């Protein structure tokens, strides 16, 4: 039973064993995951910081739209693309 | 040439002692005895050094890492240094109370091996009656504790037809990630190659099954798939490249670029009792030997994949050609590629010889 496609109403969270962290040696935000490390850019880090299983994608997009002065729709579309990829790879659950 | 980046992670073979006797074990044929193992304080110092170098993850492995009574101390020390921790275990001999202590200390992830979907077969492969049932109970404890669980499935001729059932079982056990690892033929695996080699048809069917079920588990359980070398067209990027991102420390403290590196003749290995880990990583002879692309033969050196697969696997090149610097025969461009395929085909066609179980010699 595969997970349904993510929408604005999805409430994503980091999968078990996945943690946001800072790679001090390389000076970049990362996701620590089972036997893997994913290097994040600032935007991805800002998104994942808010993925707590309570906030919806739409709510997070609204929040980020204010911070980055960008249209909410654009941010939501970018978020869904990123989160689908991370869900596929097991970093994120919804 | 760019500066050498520190490794992302290190795998600590805390011990070669193990309750299981899997015939494809990645440990060397010559297993280290308990009295050769590093003491707690040396392991802790090594972990401190790793953190200072900028490593991110520590894998506790073996043998069975829980055979070390100081596993809790080592885990606590690693967490204090801010590193991500992974326990690679047989699940046998790790009692619930002890697991609870490891969880309380902040263990991040467990990788549990599963030998087969059927109890009787699984116990036969592990060489231990009751192993399968113990693992099932252990997995339930992991999930109950809220830990992330990866199930590692080593696939070979005795279980390859049940790869779908094994993945299904991993899901039922609560795994969020499953690693389908076709047997790698080094160490004990190499010694048992004929007993383990599946046919090409079996491999192709299994690859199809894995790709089909992958979509089914999307967003629920990730499937990582290690393709079998002997039937591949391009080599794997072994260890993500020799001395690029990973190191192994064996029970005696020797620092290795991969689990099987001691099978290579002519390499000398530095020991953490004598040298700093960072010096070993950046200047140790074994790490320098095949780092980057300088050492490569033709056609690897001119290949547009040279920084993708990093020349494949040195231990495999040596095992199959007698020359550790040869083109990895898993690659279709190796002059030995067809020979290796034929070898695999003929071994798989013959009845399997009995296992040579992984045991310490007395």
Tab-separated table of C-alpha atoms in Angstrom:
chain	number	residue	atom	x	y	z
A	1	UNK	CA	0.000	0.000	0.000
A	2	UNK	CA	2.023	2.919	-1.241
A	3	UNK	CA	1.493	6.369	0.199
A	4	UNK	CA	-0.884	8.688	-1.711
A	5	UNK	CA	0.624	11.605	-3.614
A	6	UNK	CA	1.321	14.645	-1.464
A	7	UNK	CA	-1.004	17.636	-1.588
A	8	UNK	CA	-1.261	20.983	0.143
A	9	UNK	CA	-3.209	19.250	2.908
A	10	UNK	CA	-0.477	16.666	3.644
A	11	UNK	CA	1.298	16.996	6.969
A	12	UNK	CA	4.808	15.712	6.317
A	13	UNK	CA	7.373	14.820	8.955
A	14	UNK	CA	10.866	13.414	8.953
A	15	UNK	CA	10.913	9.625	8.843
A	16	UNK	CA	12.049	7.666	11.906
A	17	UNK	CA	15.802	7.879	12.296
A	18	UNK	CA	16.064	11.018	10.142
A	19	UNK	CA	17.402	14.164	11.800
A	20	UNK	CA	18.270	17.674	10.760
A	21	UNK	CA	21.848	18.495	11.626
A	22	UNK	CA	24.694	20.821	10.755
A	23	UNK	CA	27.791	19.452	9.096
A	24	UNK	CA	30.310	21.654	10.888
A	25	UNK	CA	33.320	20.520	8.873
A	26	UNK	CA	31.664	21.415	5.576
A	27	UNK	CA	29.516	24.255	6.916
A	28	UNK	CA	26.172	23.102	5.557
A	29	UNK	CA	22.789	21.916	6.838
A	30	UNK	CA	22.235	18.183	6.342
A	31	UNK	CA	19.792	15.399	6.973
A	32	UNK	CA	21.277	12.517	8.904
A	33	UNK	CA	19.527	9.304	7.905
A	34	UNK	CA	20.171	5.581	8.245
A	35	UNK	CA	23.492	4.997	6.476
A	36	UNK	CA	23.034	8.149	4.406
A	37	UNK	CA	23.664	11.863	4.631
A	38	UNK	CA	21.799	14.373	2.470
A	39	UNK	CA	23.267	17.829	1.997
A	40	UNK	CA	20.562	20.520	2.136
A	41	UNK	CA	20.457	24.036	0.779
A	42	UNK	CA	19.054	26.846	2.879
A	43	UNK	CA	15.566	26.615	1.421
A	44	UNK	CA	15.281	22.851	1.809
A	45	UNK	CA	16.467	23.215	5.390
A	46	UNK	CA	13.855	25.906	6.059
A	47	UNK	CA	11.134	23.630	4.674
A	48	UNK	CA	12.235	20.534	6.590
A	49	UNK	CA	12.577	22.489	9.808
A	50	UNK	CA	8.820	23.082	9.584
A	51	UNK	CA	7.844	19.511	8.666
A	52	UNK	CA	6.749	18.417	12.137
A	53	UNK	CA	3.749	16.272	11.209
A	54	UNK	CA	1.394	18.998	12.479
A	55	UNK	CA	1.769	21.758	9.904
A	56	UNK	CA	0.330	21.192	6.428
A	57	UNK	CA	2.265	21.840	3.236
A	58	UNK	CA	-0.086	24.766	2.515
A	59	UNK	CA	0.535	26.284	5.941
A	60	UNK	CA	4.296	25.937	5.622
A	61	UNK	CA	4.152	27.486	2.131
A	62	UNK	CA	2.276	30.469	3.521
A	63	UNK	CA	4.869	30.915	6.239
A	64	UNK	CA	7.773	30.704	3.778
A	65	UNK	CA	6.062	33.013	1.281
A	66	UNK	CA	6.216	35.763	3.891
A	67	UNK	CA	9.862	35.092	4.691
A	68	UNK	CA	11.128	34.787	1.118
A	69	UNK	CA	8.729	37.343	-0.434
A	70	UNK	CA	7.630	34.864	-3.092
A	71	UNK	CA	4.167	33.751	-4.283
A	72	UNK	CA	2.684	31.065	-2.041
A	73	UNK	CA	1.632	28.967	-5.064
A	74	UNK	CA	5.186	28.855	-6.396
A	75	UNK	CA	6.570	27.854	-3.022
A	76	UNK	CA	3.928	25.197	-2.542
A	77	UNK	CA	4.653	23.695	-5.956
A	78	UNK	CA	8.401	23.667	-5.249
A	79	UNK	CA	7.775	22.150	-1.825
A	80	UNK	CA	5.637	19.352	-3.216
A	81	UNK	CA	8.311	18.507	-5.753
A	82	UNK	CA	11.020	18.397	-3.081
A	83	UNK	CA	8.902	16.471	-0.566
A	84	UNK	CA	7.769	13.892	-3.141
A	85	UNK	CA	11.408	13.205	-3.919
A	86	UNK	CA	12.315	12.931	-0.233
A	87	UNK	CA	9.313	10.697	0.433
A	88	UNK	CA	10.357	8.434	-2.418
A	89	UNK	CA	13.839	8.212	-0.893
A	90	UNK	CA	12.544	7.532	2.608
A	91	UNK	CA	13.633	10.757	4.308
A	92	UNK	CA	10.093	12.033	4.780
A	93	UNK	CA	6.749	10.474	5.685
A	94	UNK	CA	3.252	11.898	5.435
B	1	UNK	CA	44.760	18.125	-6.827
B	2	UNK	CA	42.095	19.123	-4.307
B	3	UNK	CA	42.554	18.625	-0.581
B	4	UNK	CA	41.478	15.253	0.758
B	5	UNK	CA	38.030	15.522	2.316
B	6	UNK	CA	37.416	13.699	5.586
B	7	UNK	CA	35.298	10.533	5.440
B	8	UNK	CA	31.575	10.850	6.113
B	9	UNK	CA	31.455	7.782	8.286
B	10	UNK	CA	33.427	4.938	9.763
B	11	UNK	CA	32.493	1.367	10.436
B	12	UNK	CA	33.893	-0.111	13.615
B	13	UNK	CA	34.272	-3.873	13.592
B	14	UNK	CA	34.289	-4.011	17.362
B	15	UNK	CA	34.766	-7.774	17.393
B	16	UNK	CA	34.744	-10.765	15.107
B	17	UNK	CA	32.855	-12.838	17.692
B	18	UNK	CA	29.346	-13.669	16.453
B	19	UNK	CA	26.633	-16.165	17.365
B	20	UNK	CA	25.817	-16.644	13.665
B	21	UNK	CA	27.907	-18.444	11.065
B	22	UNK	CA	26.580	-17.016	7.777
B	23	UNK	CA	28.631	-18.401	4.900
B	24	UNK	CA	28.761	-15.012	3.110
B	25	UNK	CA	30.116	-13.019	6.055
B	26	UNK	CA	32.138	-9.973	5.019
B	27	UNK	CA	34.713	-10.630	7.726
B	28	UNK	CA	38.061	-12.072	6.632
B	29	UNK	CA	38.661	-15.829	6.765
B	30	UNK	CA	41.204	-15.173	9.464
B	31	UNK	CA	39.040	-13.855	12.279
B	32	UNK	CA	40.518	-11.775	15.084
B	33	UNK	CA	40.348	-13.430	18.483
B	34	UNK	CA	38.938	-11.670	21.530
B	35	UNK	CA	42.377	-11.034	23.039
B	36	UNK	CA	43.358	-9.019	19.953
B	37	UNK	CA	40.424	-6.601	20.255
B	38	UNK	CA	41.002	-2.954	21.095
B	39	UNK	CA	40.182	-1.893	24.650
B	40	UNK	CA	37.328	0.514	25.407
B	41	UNK	CA	39.542	3.565	25.843
B	42	UNK	CA	41.200	3.106	22.445
B	43	UNK	CA	37.828	2.805	20.698
B	44	UNK	CA	36.641	5.943	22.506
B	45	UNK	CA	39.768	7.811	21.439
B	46	UNK	CA	39.218	6.698	17.831
B	47	UNK	CA	35.634	7.986	17.949
B	48	UNK	CA	36.836	11.329	19.328
B	49	UNK	CA	39.355	11.554	16.502
B	50	UNK	CA	36.665	10.742	13.941
B	51	UNK	CA	34.433	13.513	15.247
B	52	UNK	CA	37.337	15.967	15.157
B	53	UNK	CA	38.049	15.016	11.541
B	54	UNK	CA	34.459	15.940	10.645
B	55	UNK	CA	32.893	12.517	10.322
B	56	UNK	CA	29.111	12.382	10.660
B	57	UNK	CA	28.190	8.771	11.354
B	58	UNK	CA	29.552	5.775	13.237
B	59	UNK	CA	28.477	2.241	12.380
B	60	UNK	CA	28.954	-0.325	15.153
B	61	UNK	CA	29.493	-3.647	13.494
B	62	UNK	CA	31.386	-6.899	13.895
B	63	UNK	CA	30.971	-9.865	14.146
B	64	UNK	CA	28.185	-9.124	16.558
B	65	UNK	CA	28.907	-5.735	18.166
B	66	UNK	CA	26.737	-6.627	21.171
B	67	UNK	CA	29.289	-9.308	22.022
B	68	UNK	CA	31.288	-6.387	23.421
B	69	UNK	CA	30.153	-5.664	26.973
B	70	UNK	CA	31.273	-2.031	26.542
B	71	UNK	CA	28.909	-1.295	23.644
B	72	UNK	CA	26.903	1.061	25.894
B	73	UNK	CA	30.050	3.014	26.810
B	74	UNK	CA	31.064	3.349	23.170
B	75	UNK	CA	27.578	4.455	22.147
B	76	UNK	CA	27.371	7.021	24.962
B	77	UNK	CA	30.754	8.411	23.960
B	78	UNK	CA	29.746	8.638	20.285
B	79	UNK	CA	26.511	10.458	21.107
B	80	UNK	CA	28.436	12.845	23.363
B	81	UNK	CA	30.552	13.695	20.313
B	82	UNK	CA	27.381	14.501	18.353
B	83	UNK	CA	27.612	11.703	15.791
B	84	UNK	CA	24.793	9.673	14.244
B	85	UNK	CA	24.895	6.067	15.427
B	86	UNK	CA	24.008	2.868	13.638
B	87	UNK	CA	24.019	-0.611	15.139
B	88	UNK	CA	24.544	-3.402	12.610
B	89	UNK	CA	23.452	-6.516	14.434
B	90	UNK	CA	22.371	-10.130	14.155
B	91	UNK	CA	19.711	-9.387	16.783
B	92	UNK	CA	20.800	-12.536	18.580
B	93	UNK	CA	22.061	-12.115	22.127
B	94	UNK	CA	20.906	-8.540	22.603
B	95	UNK	CA	18.463	-8.797	25.490
B	96	UNK	CA	15.509	-6.346	25.782
B	97	UNK	CA	16.934	-4.618	28.866
B	98	UNK	CA	20.165	-3.948	27.039
B	99	UNK	CA	18.407	-2.663	23.941
B	100	UNK	CA	16.422	-0.306	26.181
B	101	UNK	CA	19.710	1.050	27.562
B	102	UNK	CA	21.033	1.632	24.040
B	103	UNK	CA	17.825	3.432	23.086
B	104	UNK	CA	18.022	5.597	26.209
B	105	UNK	CA	21.597	6.516	25.277
B	106	UNK	CA	20.355	7.836	21.931
B	107	UNK	CA	20.970	5.049	19.424
B	108	UNK	CA	19.658	6.383	16.083
B	109	UNK	CA	19.198	3.327	13.892
B	110	UNK	CA	19.434	-0.451	13.787
B	111	UNK	CA	20.306	-2.603	10.814
B	112	UNK	CA	19.162	-6.180	11.337
B	113	UNK	CA	20.076	-9.066	9.071
B	114	UNK	CA	17.418	-11.506	7.883
B	115	UNK	CA	18.560	-14.747	6.263
B	116	UNK	CA	15.347	-16.010	4.656
B	117	UNK	CA	11.567	-15.681	4.760
B	118	UNK	CA	11.274	-19.248	6.091
B	119	UNK	CA	12.404	-20.126	9.576
B	120	UNK	CA	14.009	-23.452	8.807
B	121	UNK	CA	15.976	-22.126	5.839
B	122	UNK	CA	16.940	-18.940	7.684
B	123	UNK	CA	18.320	-20.919	10.620
B	124	UNK	CA	20.219	-23.229	8.300
B	125	UNK	CA	21.899	-20.304	6.544
B	126	UNK	CA	22.708	-18.555	9.834
B	127	UNK	CA	24.023	-21.827	11.222
B	128	UNK	CA	22.018	-21.305	14.407
B	129	UNK	CA	18.744	-22.925	15.394
B	130	UNK	CA	16.271	-20.388	16.771
B	131	UNK	CA	17.978	-17.384	15.124
B	132	UNK	CA	14.943	-16.548	12.976
B	133	UNK	CA	12.498	-16.479	15.904
B	134	UNK	CA	14.912	-14.428	18.006
B	135	UNK	CA	15.241	-11.868	15.204
B	136	UNK	CA	11.472	-11.556	14.876
B	137	UNK	CA	11.162	-10.811	18.590
B	138	UNK	CA	14.095	-8.391	18.428
B	139	UNK	CA	12.554	-6.473	15.510
B	140	UNK	CA	9.323	-6.094	17.488
B	141	UNK	CA	11.315	-4.583	20.373
B	142	UNK	CA	13.004	-2.142	17.987
B	143	UNK	CA	9.667	-0.939	16.628
B	144	UNK	CA	8.159	-0.788	20.109
B	145	UNK	CA	11.061	1.469	21.130
B	146	UNK	CA	10.340	3.764	18.160
B	147	UNK	CA	13.721	3.167	16.556
B	148	UNK	CA	14.379	3.283	12.838
B	149	UNK	CA	14.909	-0.218	11.441
B	150	UNK	CA	16.611	-1.381	8.277
B	151	UNK	CA	16.380	-5.044	7.356
B	152	UNK	CA	19.369	-6.333	5.418
B	153	UNK	CA	18.603	-9.233	3.101
B	154	UNK	CA	21.594	-11.034	1.666
B	155	UNK	CA	20.415	-12.779	-1.485
B	156	UNK	CA	21.945	-15.940	-2.991
B	157	UNK	CA	20.901	-19.153	-4.721
B	158	UNK	CA	19.243	-20.599	-1.605
B	159	UNK	CA	16.792	-17.745	-1.050
B	160	UNK	CA	16.675	-15.724	-4.288
B	161	UNK	CA	13.354	-17.201	-5.384
B	162	UNK	CA	11.846	-15.856	-2.144
B	163	UNK	CA	13.101	-12.276	-2.442
B	164	UNK	CA	9.522	-10.985	-2.705
B	165	UNK	CA	8.486	-12.893	0.425
B	166	UNK	CA	11.540	-11.598	2.261
B	167	UNK	CA	10.683	-7.994	1.410
B	168	UNK	CA	7.106	-8.607	2.527
B	169	UNK	CA	8.363	-10.027	5.806
B	170	UNK	CA	10.672	-7.030	6.314
B	171	UNK	CA	7.636	-4.777	5.936
B	172	UNK	CA	5.639	-6.884	8.384
B	173	UNK	CA	8.530	-6.630	10.850
B	174	UNK	CA	8.178	-2.844	10.681
B	175	UNK	CA	11.246	-1.939	8.643
B	176	UNK	CA	11.208	1.471	7.025
B	177	UNK	CA	14.106	0.512	4.825
B	178	UNK	CA	15.187	-2.764	3.325
B	179	UNK	CA	18.518	-3.434	1.739
B	180	UNK	CA	18.401	-6.168	-0.876
B	181	UNK	CA	22.051	-7.120	-1.125
B	182	UNK	CA	23.060	-9.719	-3.634
B	183	UNK	CA	25.989	-11.618	-2.132
B	184	UNK	CA	29.367	-9.972	-2.524
B	185	UNK	CA	32.101	-12.500	-3.119
B	186	UNK	CA	34.867	-11.562	-0.721
B	187	UNK	CA	36.121	-13.316	2.380
B	188	UNK	CA	33.681	-16.048	3.370
B	189	UNK	CA	31.440	-15.210	0.416
B	190	UNK	CA	34.294	-15.903	-1.968
B	191	UNK	CA	35.125	-19.170	-0.196
B	192	UNK	CA	31.463	-20.170	-0.606
B	193	UNK	CA	30.895	-18.688	-4.051
B	194	UNK	CA	29.808	-21.883	-5.771
B	195	UNK	CA	27.462	-22.644	-2.877
B	196	UNK	CA	25.870	-19.193	-3.187
B	197	UNK	CA	25.867	-18.242	-6.881
B	198	UNK	CA	22.385	-18.001	-8.423
B	199	UNK	CA	21.681	-18.436	-12.128
B	200	UNK	CA	21.315	-15.488	-14.449
B	201	UNK	CA	17.622	-16.285	-14.884
B	202	UNK	CA	17.086	-16.298	-11.110
B	203	UNK	CA	18.882	-12.968	-10.833
B	204	UNK	CA	16.813	-11.388	-13.597
B	205	UNK	CA	13.573	-12.607	-12.067
B	206	UNK	CA	14.610	-11.267	-8.654
B	207	UNK	CA	15.587	-7.870	-10.090
B	208	UNK	CA	12.163	-7.700	-11.734
B	209	UNK	CA	10.388	-8.572	-8.478
B	210	UNK	CA	12.273	-5.901	-6.539
B	211	UNK	CA	11.540	-3.203	-9.103
B	212	UNK	CA	7.858	-4.188	-9.188
B	213	UNK	CA	7.332	-4.096	-5.428
B	214	UNK	CA	9.337	-0.890	-4.993
B	215	UNK	CA	6.390	1.251	-6.137
B	216	UNK	CA	4.065	-0.678	-3.821
B	217	UNK	CA	6.091	0.359	-0.756
B	218	UNK	CA	6.679	3.960	-1.851
B	219	UNK	CA	6.618	6.371	1.084
B	220	UNK	CA	6.391	3.473	3.522
B	221	UNK	CA	9.494	1.345	3.101
B	222	UNK	CA	12.454	2.314	0.969
B	223	UNK	CA	14.136	-0.464	-0.954
B	224	UNK	CA	17.869	-0.178	-1.603
B	225	UNK	CA	19.166	-2.688	-4.073
B	226	UNK	CA	22.748	-3.839	-4.479
B	227	UNK	CA	22.997	-5.367	-7.967
B	228	UNK	CA	24.956	-8.633	-8.301
B	229	UNK	CA	28.423	-7.924	-9.689
B	230	UNK	CA	28.937	-11.130	-11.611
B	231	UNK	CA	25.937	-10.460	-13.825
B	232	UNK	CA	26.388	-6.671	-14.062
B	233	UNK	CA	27.519	-4.600	-17.052
B	234	UNK	CA	29.082	-1.763	-15.112
B	235	UNK	CA	30.890	-2.042	-11.788
B	236	UNK	CA	29.532	-0.637	-8.551
B	237	UNK	CA	31.183	2.426	-7.033
B	238	UNK	CA	32.585	0.295	-4.239
B	239	UNK	CA	32.563	2.242	-0.946
B	240	UNK	CA	31.658	5.342	-3.001
B	241	UNK	CA	35.263	5.265	-4.206
B	242	UNK	CA	38.371	3.947	-2.465
B	243	UNK	CA	39.349	6.275	0.394
B	244	UNK	CA	36.731	8.845	-0.597
B	245	UNK	CA	34.097	8.785	2.132
B	246	UNK	CA	34.366	5.682	4.284
B	247	UNK	CA	36.774	3.697	6.396
B	248	UNK	CA	36.659	0.493	8.397
B	249	UNK	CA	38.537	-0.260	11.599
B	250	UNK	CA	38.949	-3.945	12.335
B	251	UNK	CA	38.887	-5.438	15.854
B	252	UNK	CA	42.669	-5.167	16.215
B	253	UNK	CA	42.685	-1.483	15.243
B	254	UNK	CA	43.921	-1.797	11.668
B	255	UNK	CA	42.375	0.940	9.504
B	256	UNK	CA	41.048	-0.300	6.152
B	257	UNK	CA	39.554	1.398	3.086
B	258	UNK	CA	36.934	-1.390	2.962
B	259	UNK	CA	35.938	-4.566	4.810
B	260	UNK	CA	37.834	-6.843	2.451
B	261	UNK	CA	40.988	-4.774	1.908
B	262	UNK	CA	43.141	-7.200	3.879
B	263	UNK	CA	42.598	-9.729	1.099
B	264	UNK	CA	44.797	-7.555	-1.132
B	265	UNK	CA	48.495	-8.484	-1.173
B	266	UNK	CA	51.183	-5.843	-0.890
B	267	UNK	CA	49.151	-3.321	1.062
B	268	UNK	CA	50.255	-2.294	4.527
B	269	UNK	CA	47.691	-1.142	7.039
B	270	UNK	CA	48.260	1.385	9.774
B	271	UNK	CA	46.891	0.789	13.252
B	272	UNK	CA	45.109	3.264	15.518
B	273	UNK	CA	47.336	2.153	18.401
B	274	UNK	CA	50.287	3.674	16.571
B	275	UNK	CA	49.027	6.542	14.391
B	276	UNK	CA	46.439	9.281	14.358
B	277	UNK	CA	43.363	8.424	12.332
B	278	UNK	CA	43.599	11.635	10.283
B	279	UNK	CA	47.209	10.842	9.311
B	280	UNK	CA	46.185	7.334	8.302
B	281	UNK	CA	43.305	8.693	6.204
B	282	UNK	CA	45.297	11.359	4.398
B	283	UNK	CA	48.686	9.665	4.086
B	284	UNK	CA	48.387	5.956	4.891
B	285	UNK	CA	49.808	3.731	2.153
B	286	UNK	CA	46.667	1.583	1.880
B	287	UNK	CA	44.464	4.663	1.410
B	288	UNK	CA	46.811	6.305	-1.061
B	289	UNK	CA	47.114	3.151	-3.179
B	290	UNK	CA	43.806	3.447	-5.052
B	291	UNK	CA	42.479	6.872	-4.114
B	292	UNK	CA	41.233	9.013	-6.999
B	293	UNK	CA	41.973	8.148	-10.626
B	294	UNK	CA	45.788	8.236	-10.889
B	295	UNK	CA	46.248	4.513	-10.276
B	296	UNK	CA	43.720	3.491	-12.937
B	297	UNK	CA	44.561	1.253	-15.885
B	298	UNK	CA	43.137	1.815	-19.348
B	299	UNK	CA	40.317	2.033	-20.285
B	300	UNK	CA	39.264	3.235	-16.797
B	301	UNK	CA	41.570	6.263	-16.853
B	302	UNK	CA	39.897	7.714	-19.939
B	303	UNK	CA	36.390	6.491	-19.103
B	304	UNK	CA	33.713	9.130	-18.656
B	305	UNK	CA	32.452	7.099	-15.685
B	306	UNK	CA	35.787	7.154	-13.850
B	307	UNK	CA	34.486	9.523	-11.185
B	308	UNK	CA	31.105	7.777	-11.038
B	309	UNK	CA	32.135	4.201	-10.311
B	310	UNK	CA	35.754	5.002	-9.322
B	311	UNK	CA	37.004	1.915	-11.111
B	312	UNK	CA	34.680	-0.466	-9.286
B	313	UNK	CA	36.079	-2.793	-6.667
B	314	UNK	CA	39.765	-3.538	-6.069
B	315	UNK	CA	39.135	-6.633	-3.964
B	316	UNK	CA	36.975	-8.084	-6.696
B	317	UNK	CA	39.555	-7.239	-9.364
B	318	UNK	CA	42.177	-9.075	-7.321
B	319	UNK	CA	39.945	-12.046	-6.503
B	320	UNK	CA	39.098	-12.569	-10.169
B	321	UNK	CA	42.298	-11.576	-11.978
B	322	UNK	CA	45.089	-11.797	-9.413
B	323	UNK	CA	45.848	-8.107	-10.025
B	324	UNK	CA	44.346	-5.555	-7.620
B	325	UNK	CA	44.926	-2.719	-10.138
B	326	UNK	CA	43.174	-4.494	-13.011
B	327	UNK	CA	39.884	-3.360	-14.530
B	328	UNK	CA	37.050	-4.700	-12.335
B	329	UNK	CA	35.734	-7.714	-14.302
B	330	UNK	CA	32.180	-6.672	-13.377
B	331	UNK	CA	32.683	-4.019	-16.073
B	332	UNK	CA	31.756	-4.942	-19.622
B	333	UNK	CA	34.957	-3.209	-20.760
B	334	UNK	CA	37.156	-5.634	-18.801
B	335	UNK	CA	38.880	-8.249	-20.959
B	336	UNK	CA	37.910	-10.742	-18.239
B	337	UNK	CA	34.211	-9.847	-18.210
B	338	UNK	CA	33.016	-12.790	-20.312
B	339	UNK	CA	35.188	-15.238	-18.357
B	340	UNK	CA	33.642	-14.105	-15.088
B	341	UNK	CA	30.130	-14.450	-16.457
B	342	UNK	CA	30.944	-17.945	-17.653
B	343	UNK	CA	32.387	-18.769	-14.251
B	344	UNK	CA	29.200	-17.588	-12.533
B	345	UNK	CA	27.030	-19.453	-15.019
B	346	UNK	CA	28.867	-22.738	-14.580
B	347	UNK	CA	28.966	-22.494	-10.773
B	348	UNK	CA	25.259	-21.734	-10.671
B	349	UNK	CA	24.476	-24.648	-13.007
B	350	UNK	CA	26.235	-27.210	-10.804
B	351	UNK	CA	24.606	-28.546	-7.626
B	352	UNK	CA	25.560	-26.347	-4.648
B	353	UNK	CA	28.451	-27.681	-2.580
B	354	UNK	CA	27.932	-27.656	1.204
B	355	UNK	CA	28.485	-24.375	3.048
B	356	UNK	CA	31.768	-23.648	4.659
B	357	UNK	CA	30.331	-21.934	7.715
B	358	UNK	CA	31.999	-18.874	9.176
B	359	UNK	CA	33.834	-20.084	12.262
B	360	UNK	CA	36.912	-19.180	14.220
B	361	UNK	CA	39.658	-21.739	13.880
B	362	UNK	CA	40.688	-23.166	17.201
